[in-house]
mmCIF file of C-alpha atoms and ligand atoms in Angstrom:
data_model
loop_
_atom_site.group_PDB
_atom_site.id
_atom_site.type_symbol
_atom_site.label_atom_id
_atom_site.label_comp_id
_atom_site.label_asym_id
_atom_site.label_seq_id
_atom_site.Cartn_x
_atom_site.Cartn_y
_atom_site.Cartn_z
ATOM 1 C CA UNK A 1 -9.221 -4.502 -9.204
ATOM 2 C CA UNK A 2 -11.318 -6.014 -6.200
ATOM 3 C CA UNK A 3 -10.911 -4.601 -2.556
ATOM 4 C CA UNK A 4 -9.168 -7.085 -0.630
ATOM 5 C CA UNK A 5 -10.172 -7.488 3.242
ATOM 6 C CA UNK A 6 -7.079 -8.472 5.275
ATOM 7 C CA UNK A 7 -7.866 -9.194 9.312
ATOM 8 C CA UNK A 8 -10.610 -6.497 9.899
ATOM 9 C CA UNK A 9 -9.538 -4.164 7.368
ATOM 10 C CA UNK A 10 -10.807 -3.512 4.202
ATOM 11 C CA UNK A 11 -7.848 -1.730 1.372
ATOM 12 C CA UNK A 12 -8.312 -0.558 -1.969
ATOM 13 C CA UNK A 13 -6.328 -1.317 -5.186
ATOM 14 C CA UNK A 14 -3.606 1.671 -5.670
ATOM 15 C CA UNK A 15 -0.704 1.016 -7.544
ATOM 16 C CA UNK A 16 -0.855 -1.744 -10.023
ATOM 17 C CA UNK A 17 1.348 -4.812 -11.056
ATOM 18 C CA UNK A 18 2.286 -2.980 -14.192
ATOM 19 C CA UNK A 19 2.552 0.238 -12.824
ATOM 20 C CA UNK A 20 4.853 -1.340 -10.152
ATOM 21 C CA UNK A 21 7.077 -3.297 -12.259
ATOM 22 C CA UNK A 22 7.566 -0.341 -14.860
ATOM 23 C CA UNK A 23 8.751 2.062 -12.112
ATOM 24 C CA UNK A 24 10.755 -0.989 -10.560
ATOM 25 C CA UNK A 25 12.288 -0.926 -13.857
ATOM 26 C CA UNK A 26 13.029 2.863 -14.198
ATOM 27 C CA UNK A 27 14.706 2.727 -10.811
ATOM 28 C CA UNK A 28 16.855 -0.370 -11.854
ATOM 29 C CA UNK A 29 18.031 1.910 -15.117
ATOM 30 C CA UNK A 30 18.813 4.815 -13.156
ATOM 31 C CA UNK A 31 20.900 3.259 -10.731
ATOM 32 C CA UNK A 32 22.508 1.051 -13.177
ATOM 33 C CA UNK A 33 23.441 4.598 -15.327
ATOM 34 C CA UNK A 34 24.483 6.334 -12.202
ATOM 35 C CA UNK A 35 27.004 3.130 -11.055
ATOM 36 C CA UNK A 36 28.290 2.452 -14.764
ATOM 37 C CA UNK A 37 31.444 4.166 -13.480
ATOM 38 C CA UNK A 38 32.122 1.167 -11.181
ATOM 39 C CA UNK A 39 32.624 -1.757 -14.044
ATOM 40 C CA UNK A 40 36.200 -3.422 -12.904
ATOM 41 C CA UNK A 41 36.218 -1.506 -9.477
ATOM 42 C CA UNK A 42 34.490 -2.563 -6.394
ATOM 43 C CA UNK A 43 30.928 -4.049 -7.149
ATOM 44 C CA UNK A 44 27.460 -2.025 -5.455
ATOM 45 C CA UNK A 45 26.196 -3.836 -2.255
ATOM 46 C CA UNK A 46 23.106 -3.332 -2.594
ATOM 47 C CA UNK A 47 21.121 -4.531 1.640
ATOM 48 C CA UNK A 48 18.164 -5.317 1.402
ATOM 49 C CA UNK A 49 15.716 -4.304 5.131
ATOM 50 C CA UNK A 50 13.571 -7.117 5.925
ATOM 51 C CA UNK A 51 10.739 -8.186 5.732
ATOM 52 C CA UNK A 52 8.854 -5.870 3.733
ATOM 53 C CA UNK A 53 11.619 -4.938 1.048
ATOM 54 C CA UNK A 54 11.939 -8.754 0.059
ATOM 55 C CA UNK A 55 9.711 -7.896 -3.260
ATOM 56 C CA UNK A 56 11.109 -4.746 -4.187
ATOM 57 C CA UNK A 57 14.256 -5.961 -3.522
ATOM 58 C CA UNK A 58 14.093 -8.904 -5.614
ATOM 59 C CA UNK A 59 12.285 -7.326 -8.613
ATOM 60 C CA UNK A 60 14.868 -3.857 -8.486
ATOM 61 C CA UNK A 61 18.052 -6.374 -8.476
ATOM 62 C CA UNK A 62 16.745 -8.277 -12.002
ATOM 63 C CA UNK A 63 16.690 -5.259 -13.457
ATOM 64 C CA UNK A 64 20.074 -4.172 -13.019
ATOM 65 C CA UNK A 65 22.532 -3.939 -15.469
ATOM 66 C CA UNK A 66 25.754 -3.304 -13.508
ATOM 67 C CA UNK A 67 28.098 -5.849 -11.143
ATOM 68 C CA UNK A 68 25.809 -5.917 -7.551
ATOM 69 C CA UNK A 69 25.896 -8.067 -4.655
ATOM 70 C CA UNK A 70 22.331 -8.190 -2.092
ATOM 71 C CA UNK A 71 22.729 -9.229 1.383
ATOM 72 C CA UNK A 72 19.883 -8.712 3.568
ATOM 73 C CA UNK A 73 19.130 -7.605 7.243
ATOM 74 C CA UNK A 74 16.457 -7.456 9.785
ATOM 75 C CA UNK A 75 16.211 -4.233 11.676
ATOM 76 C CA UNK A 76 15.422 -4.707 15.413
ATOM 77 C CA UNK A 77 14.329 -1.645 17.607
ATOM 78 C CA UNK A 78 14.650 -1.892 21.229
ATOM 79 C CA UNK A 79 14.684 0.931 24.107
ATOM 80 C CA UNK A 80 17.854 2.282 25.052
ATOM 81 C CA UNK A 81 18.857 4.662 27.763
ATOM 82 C CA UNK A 82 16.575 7.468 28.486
ATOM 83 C CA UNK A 83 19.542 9.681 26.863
ATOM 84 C CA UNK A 84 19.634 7.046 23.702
ATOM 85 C CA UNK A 85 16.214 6.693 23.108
ATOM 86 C CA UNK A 86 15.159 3.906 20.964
ATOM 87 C CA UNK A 87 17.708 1.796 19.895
ATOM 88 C CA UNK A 88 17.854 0.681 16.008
ATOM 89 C CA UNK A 89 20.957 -2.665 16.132
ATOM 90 C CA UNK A 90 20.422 -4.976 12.349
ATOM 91 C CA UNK A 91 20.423 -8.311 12.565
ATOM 92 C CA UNK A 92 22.659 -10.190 10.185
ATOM 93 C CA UNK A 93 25.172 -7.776 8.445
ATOM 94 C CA UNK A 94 28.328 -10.128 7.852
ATOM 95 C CA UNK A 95 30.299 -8.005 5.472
ATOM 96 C CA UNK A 96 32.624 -5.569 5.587
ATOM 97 C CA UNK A 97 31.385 -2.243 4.379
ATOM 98 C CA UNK A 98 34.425 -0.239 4.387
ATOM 99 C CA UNK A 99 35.227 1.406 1.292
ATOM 100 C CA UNK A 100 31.900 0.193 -0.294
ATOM 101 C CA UNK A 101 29.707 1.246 -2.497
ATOM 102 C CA UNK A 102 26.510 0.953 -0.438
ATOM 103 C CA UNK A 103 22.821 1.323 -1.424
ATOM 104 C CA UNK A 104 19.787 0.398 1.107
ATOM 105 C CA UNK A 105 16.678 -0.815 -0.287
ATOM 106 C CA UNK A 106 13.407 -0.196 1.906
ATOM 107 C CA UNK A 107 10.002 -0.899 1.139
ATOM 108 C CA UNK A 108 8.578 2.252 2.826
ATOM 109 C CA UNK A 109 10.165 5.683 4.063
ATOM 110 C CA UNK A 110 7.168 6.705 6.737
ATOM 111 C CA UNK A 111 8.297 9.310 9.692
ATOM 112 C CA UNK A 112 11.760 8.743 8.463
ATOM 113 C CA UNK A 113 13.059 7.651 12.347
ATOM 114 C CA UNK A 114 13.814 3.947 11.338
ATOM 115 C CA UNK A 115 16.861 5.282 8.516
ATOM 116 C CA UNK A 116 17.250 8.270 10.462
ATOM 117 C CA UNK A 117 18.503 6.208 13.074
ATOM 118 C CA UNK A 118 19.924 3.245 11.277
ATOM 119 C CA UNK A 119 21.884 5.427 8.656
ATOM 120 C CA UNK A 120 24.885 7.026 11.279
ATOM 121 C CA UNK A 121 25.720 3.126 12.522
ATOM 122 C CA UNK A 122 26.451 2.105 9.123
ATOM 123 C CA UNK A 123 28.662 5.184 8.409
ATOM 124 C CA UNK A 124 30.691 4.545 11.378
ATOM 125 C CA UNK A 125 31.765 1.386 9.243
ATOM 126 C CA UNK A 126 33.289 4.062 6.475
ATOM 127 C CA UNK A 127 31.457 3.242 3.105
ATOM 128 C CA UNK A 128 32.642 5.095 0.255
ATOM 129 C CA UNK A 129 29.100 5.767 -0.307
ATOM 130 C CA UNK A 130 25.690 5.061 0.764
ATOM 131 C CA UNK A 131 22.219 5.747 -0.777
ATOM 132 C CA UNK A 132 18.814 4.893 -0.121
ATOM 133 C CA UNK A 133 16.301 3.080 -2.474
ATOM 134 C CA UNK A 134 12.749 3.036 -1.440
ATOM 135 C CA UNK A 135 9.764 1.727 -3.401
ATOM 136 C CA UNK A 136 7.817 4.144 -0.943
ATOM 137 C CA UNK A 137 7.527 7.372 0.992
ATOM 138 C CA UNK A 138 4.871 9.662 2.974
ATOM 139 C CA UNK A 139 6.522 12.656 2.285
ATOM 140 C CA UNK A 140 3.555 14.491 4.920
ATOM 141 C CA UNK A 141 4.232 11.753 7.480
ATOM 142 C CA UNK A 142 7.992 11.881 7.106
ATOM 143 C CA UNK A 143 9.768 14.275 10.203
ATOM 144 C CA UNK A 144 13.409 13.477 10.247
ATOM 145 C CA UNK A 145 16.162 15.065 7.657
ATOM 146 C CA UNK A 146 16.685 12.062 5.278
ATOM 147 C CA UNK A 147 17.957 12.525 1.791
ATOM 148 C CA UNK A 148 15.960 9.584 -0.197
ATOM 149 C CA UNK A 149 18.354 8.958 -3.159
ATOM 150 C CA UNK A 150 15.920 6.846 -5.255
ATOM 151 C CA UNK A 151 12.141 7.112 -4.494
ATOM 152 C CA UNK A 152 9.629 4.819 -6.149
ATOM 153 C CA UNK A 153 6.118 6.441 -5.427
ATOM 154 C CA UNK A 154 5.658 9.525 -3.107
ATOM 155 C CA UNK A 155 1.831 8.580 -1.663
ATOM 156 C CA UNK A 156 -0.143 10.294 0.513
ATOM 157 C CA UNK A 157 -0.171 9.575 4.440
ATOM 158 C CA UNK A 158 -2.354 6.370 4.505
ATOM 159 C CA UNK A 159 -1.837 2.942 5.595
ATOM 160 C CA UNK A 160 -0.826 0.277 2.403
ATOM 161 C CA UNK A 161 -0.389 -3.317 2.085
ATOM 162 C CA UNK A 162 0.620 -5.491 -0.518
ATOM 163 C CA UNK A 163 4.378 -6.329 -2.718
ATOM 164 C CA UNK A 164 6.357 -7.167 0.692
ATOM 165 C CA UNK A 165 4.020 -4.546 2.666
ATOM 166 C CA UNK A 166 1.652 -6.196 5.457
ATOM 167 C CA UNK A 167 -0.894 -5.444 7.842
ATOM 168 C CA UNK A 168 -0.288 -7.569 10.657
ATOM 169 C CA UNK A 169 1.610 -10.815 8.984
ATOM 170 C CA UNK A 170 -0.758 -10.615 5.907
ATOM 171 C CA UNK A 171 -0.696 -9.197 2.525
ATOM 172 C CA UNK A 172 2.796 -9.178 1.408
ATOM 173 C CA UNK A 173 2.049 -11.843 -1.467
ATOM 174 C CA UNK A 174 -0.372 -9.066 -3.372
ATOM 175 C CA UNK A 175 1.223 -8.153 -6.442
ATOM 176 C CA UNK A 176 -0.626 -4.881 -6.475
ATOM 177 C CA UNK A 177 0.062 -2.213 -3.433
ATOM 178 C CA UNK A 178 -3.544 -1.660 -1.846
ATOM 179 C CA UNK A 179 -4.382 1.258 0.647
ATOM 180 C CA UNK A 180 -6.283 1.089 3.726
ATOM 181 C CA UNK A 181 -9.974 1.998 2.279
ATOM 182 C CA UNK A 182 -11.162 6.014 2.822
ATOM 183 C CA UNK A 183 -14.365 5.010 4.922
ATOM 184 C CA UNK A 184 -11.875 3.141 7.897
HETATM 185 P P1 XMP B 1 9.481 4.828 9.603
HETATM 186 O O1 XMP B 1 9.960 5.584 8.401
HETATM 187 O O2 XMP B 1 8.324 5.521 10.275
HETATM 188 O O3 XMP B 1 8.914 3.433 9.089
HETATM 189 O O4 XMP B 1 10.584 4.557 10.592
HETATM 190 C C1 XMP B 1 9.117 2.275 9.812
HETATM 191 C C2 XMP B 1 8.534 1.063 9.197
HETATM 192 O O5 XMP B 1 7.127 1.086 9.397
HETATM 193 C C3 XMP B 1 6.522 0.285 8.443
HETATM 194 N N1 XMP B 1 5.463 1.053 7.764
HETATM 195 C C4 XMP B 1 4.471 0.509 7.033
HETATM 196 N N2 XMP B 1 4.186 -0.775 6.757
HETATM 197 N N3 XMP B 1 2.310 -0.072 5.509
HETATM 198 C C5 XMP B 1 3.090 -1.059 5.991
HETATM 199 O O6 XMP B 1 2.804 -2.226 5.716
HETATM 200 C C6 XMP B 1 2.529 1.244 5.755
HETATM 201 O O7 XMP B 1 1.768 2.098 5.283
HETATM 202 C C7 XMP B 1 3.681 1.555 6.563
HETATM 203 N N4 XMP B 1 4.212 2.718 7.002
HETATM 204 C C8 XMP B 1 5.311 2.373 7.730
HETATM 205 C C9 XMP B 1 7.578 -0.156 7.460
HETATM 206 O O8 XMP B 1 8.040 -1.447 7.781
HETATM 207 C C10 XMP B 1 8.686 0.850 7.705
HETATM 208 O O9 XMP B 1 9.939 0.320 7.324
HETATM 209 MG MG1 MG B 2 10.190 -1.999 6.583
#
């Protein structure tokens, strides 16, 4: 497929529409196998990080063959105290976790710090269970301990747009994931 030119940036076709959805689909069978156990128990939540997990989101939860709720949220970062750091809070997580079956679905796994930090907030809420589903991850860019339950495509350490993924507001409606071209 064509280049695309978002902004100032020119990016490259990577992963395809097919090659997405068929992986989408292995993902969705997997987790479906590995939750069979929960038919006439507690249903998965499945939460959803906005914005750029919309696509993957919505794609992975078609696929599945097992009982699942989706509620989304929108992580906010703000400083904390010099002793907290940065502070990760979500916006918009109205149920009750406790004693759920819990499984996060990002678009991209980068450094890791976003999850890293996110992750210990929602334990202190005492789900039976929480995993991680990410369409992506930089393993080479990725620098805090993070176990990444159910991992897409492992790419190399270079900017991509496209499926939910943007460069500055623009390119999450490309069906195809595109990486930032080698010559920029
Ligand atoms: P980490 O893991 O570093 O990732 O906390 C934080 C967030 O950064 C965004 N991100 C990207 N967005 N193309 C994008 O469009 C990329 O290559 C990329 N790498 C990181 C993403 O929102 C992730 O959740
Ligand atoms: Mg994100």
């Amino acid at each position: 497929m064509t280049p695309v030119t978002l902004h100032d940036k020119t990016f490259d076709s990577y992963l395809s529409e097919q090659t997405i959805k068929e992986r989408v689909r292995e993902l969705a069978a997997q987790i479906s196998k590995d939750y069979a156990g929960n038919k006439g128990k507690q249903s998965v939540l499945f939460i959803g990080i906005l914005n750029g997990a919309f696509m993957f989101a919505s794609d992975l939860f078609k696929e599945l063959s097992i009982d699942a709720e989706i509620s989304f949220i929108k992580l906010a970062s703000y400083s904390g105290t010099k002793s907290t750091g940065k502070v990760v809070t979500a916006i918009g997580l109205d149920q009750d976790l406790f004693g759920r079956d819990i499984i996060i679905i990002e678009d991209i796994v980068d450094t890791g710090k976003t999850l890293h930090e996110f992750l210990p907030k929602l334990q202190h809420s005492q789900p039976a269970s929480l995993r991680i589903a990410t369409l992506l991850h930089k393993p080479e860019a990725t620098q805090y301990e993070l176990t990444l339950d159910y991992v897409g495509f492992a790419i190399p350490n270079k900017f991509v747009v496209g499926y939910g993924l943007d460069y500055d507001g623009l390119g999450r409606n490309l069906r195809e994931i595109y990486q930032l071209s080698g010559n920029e």
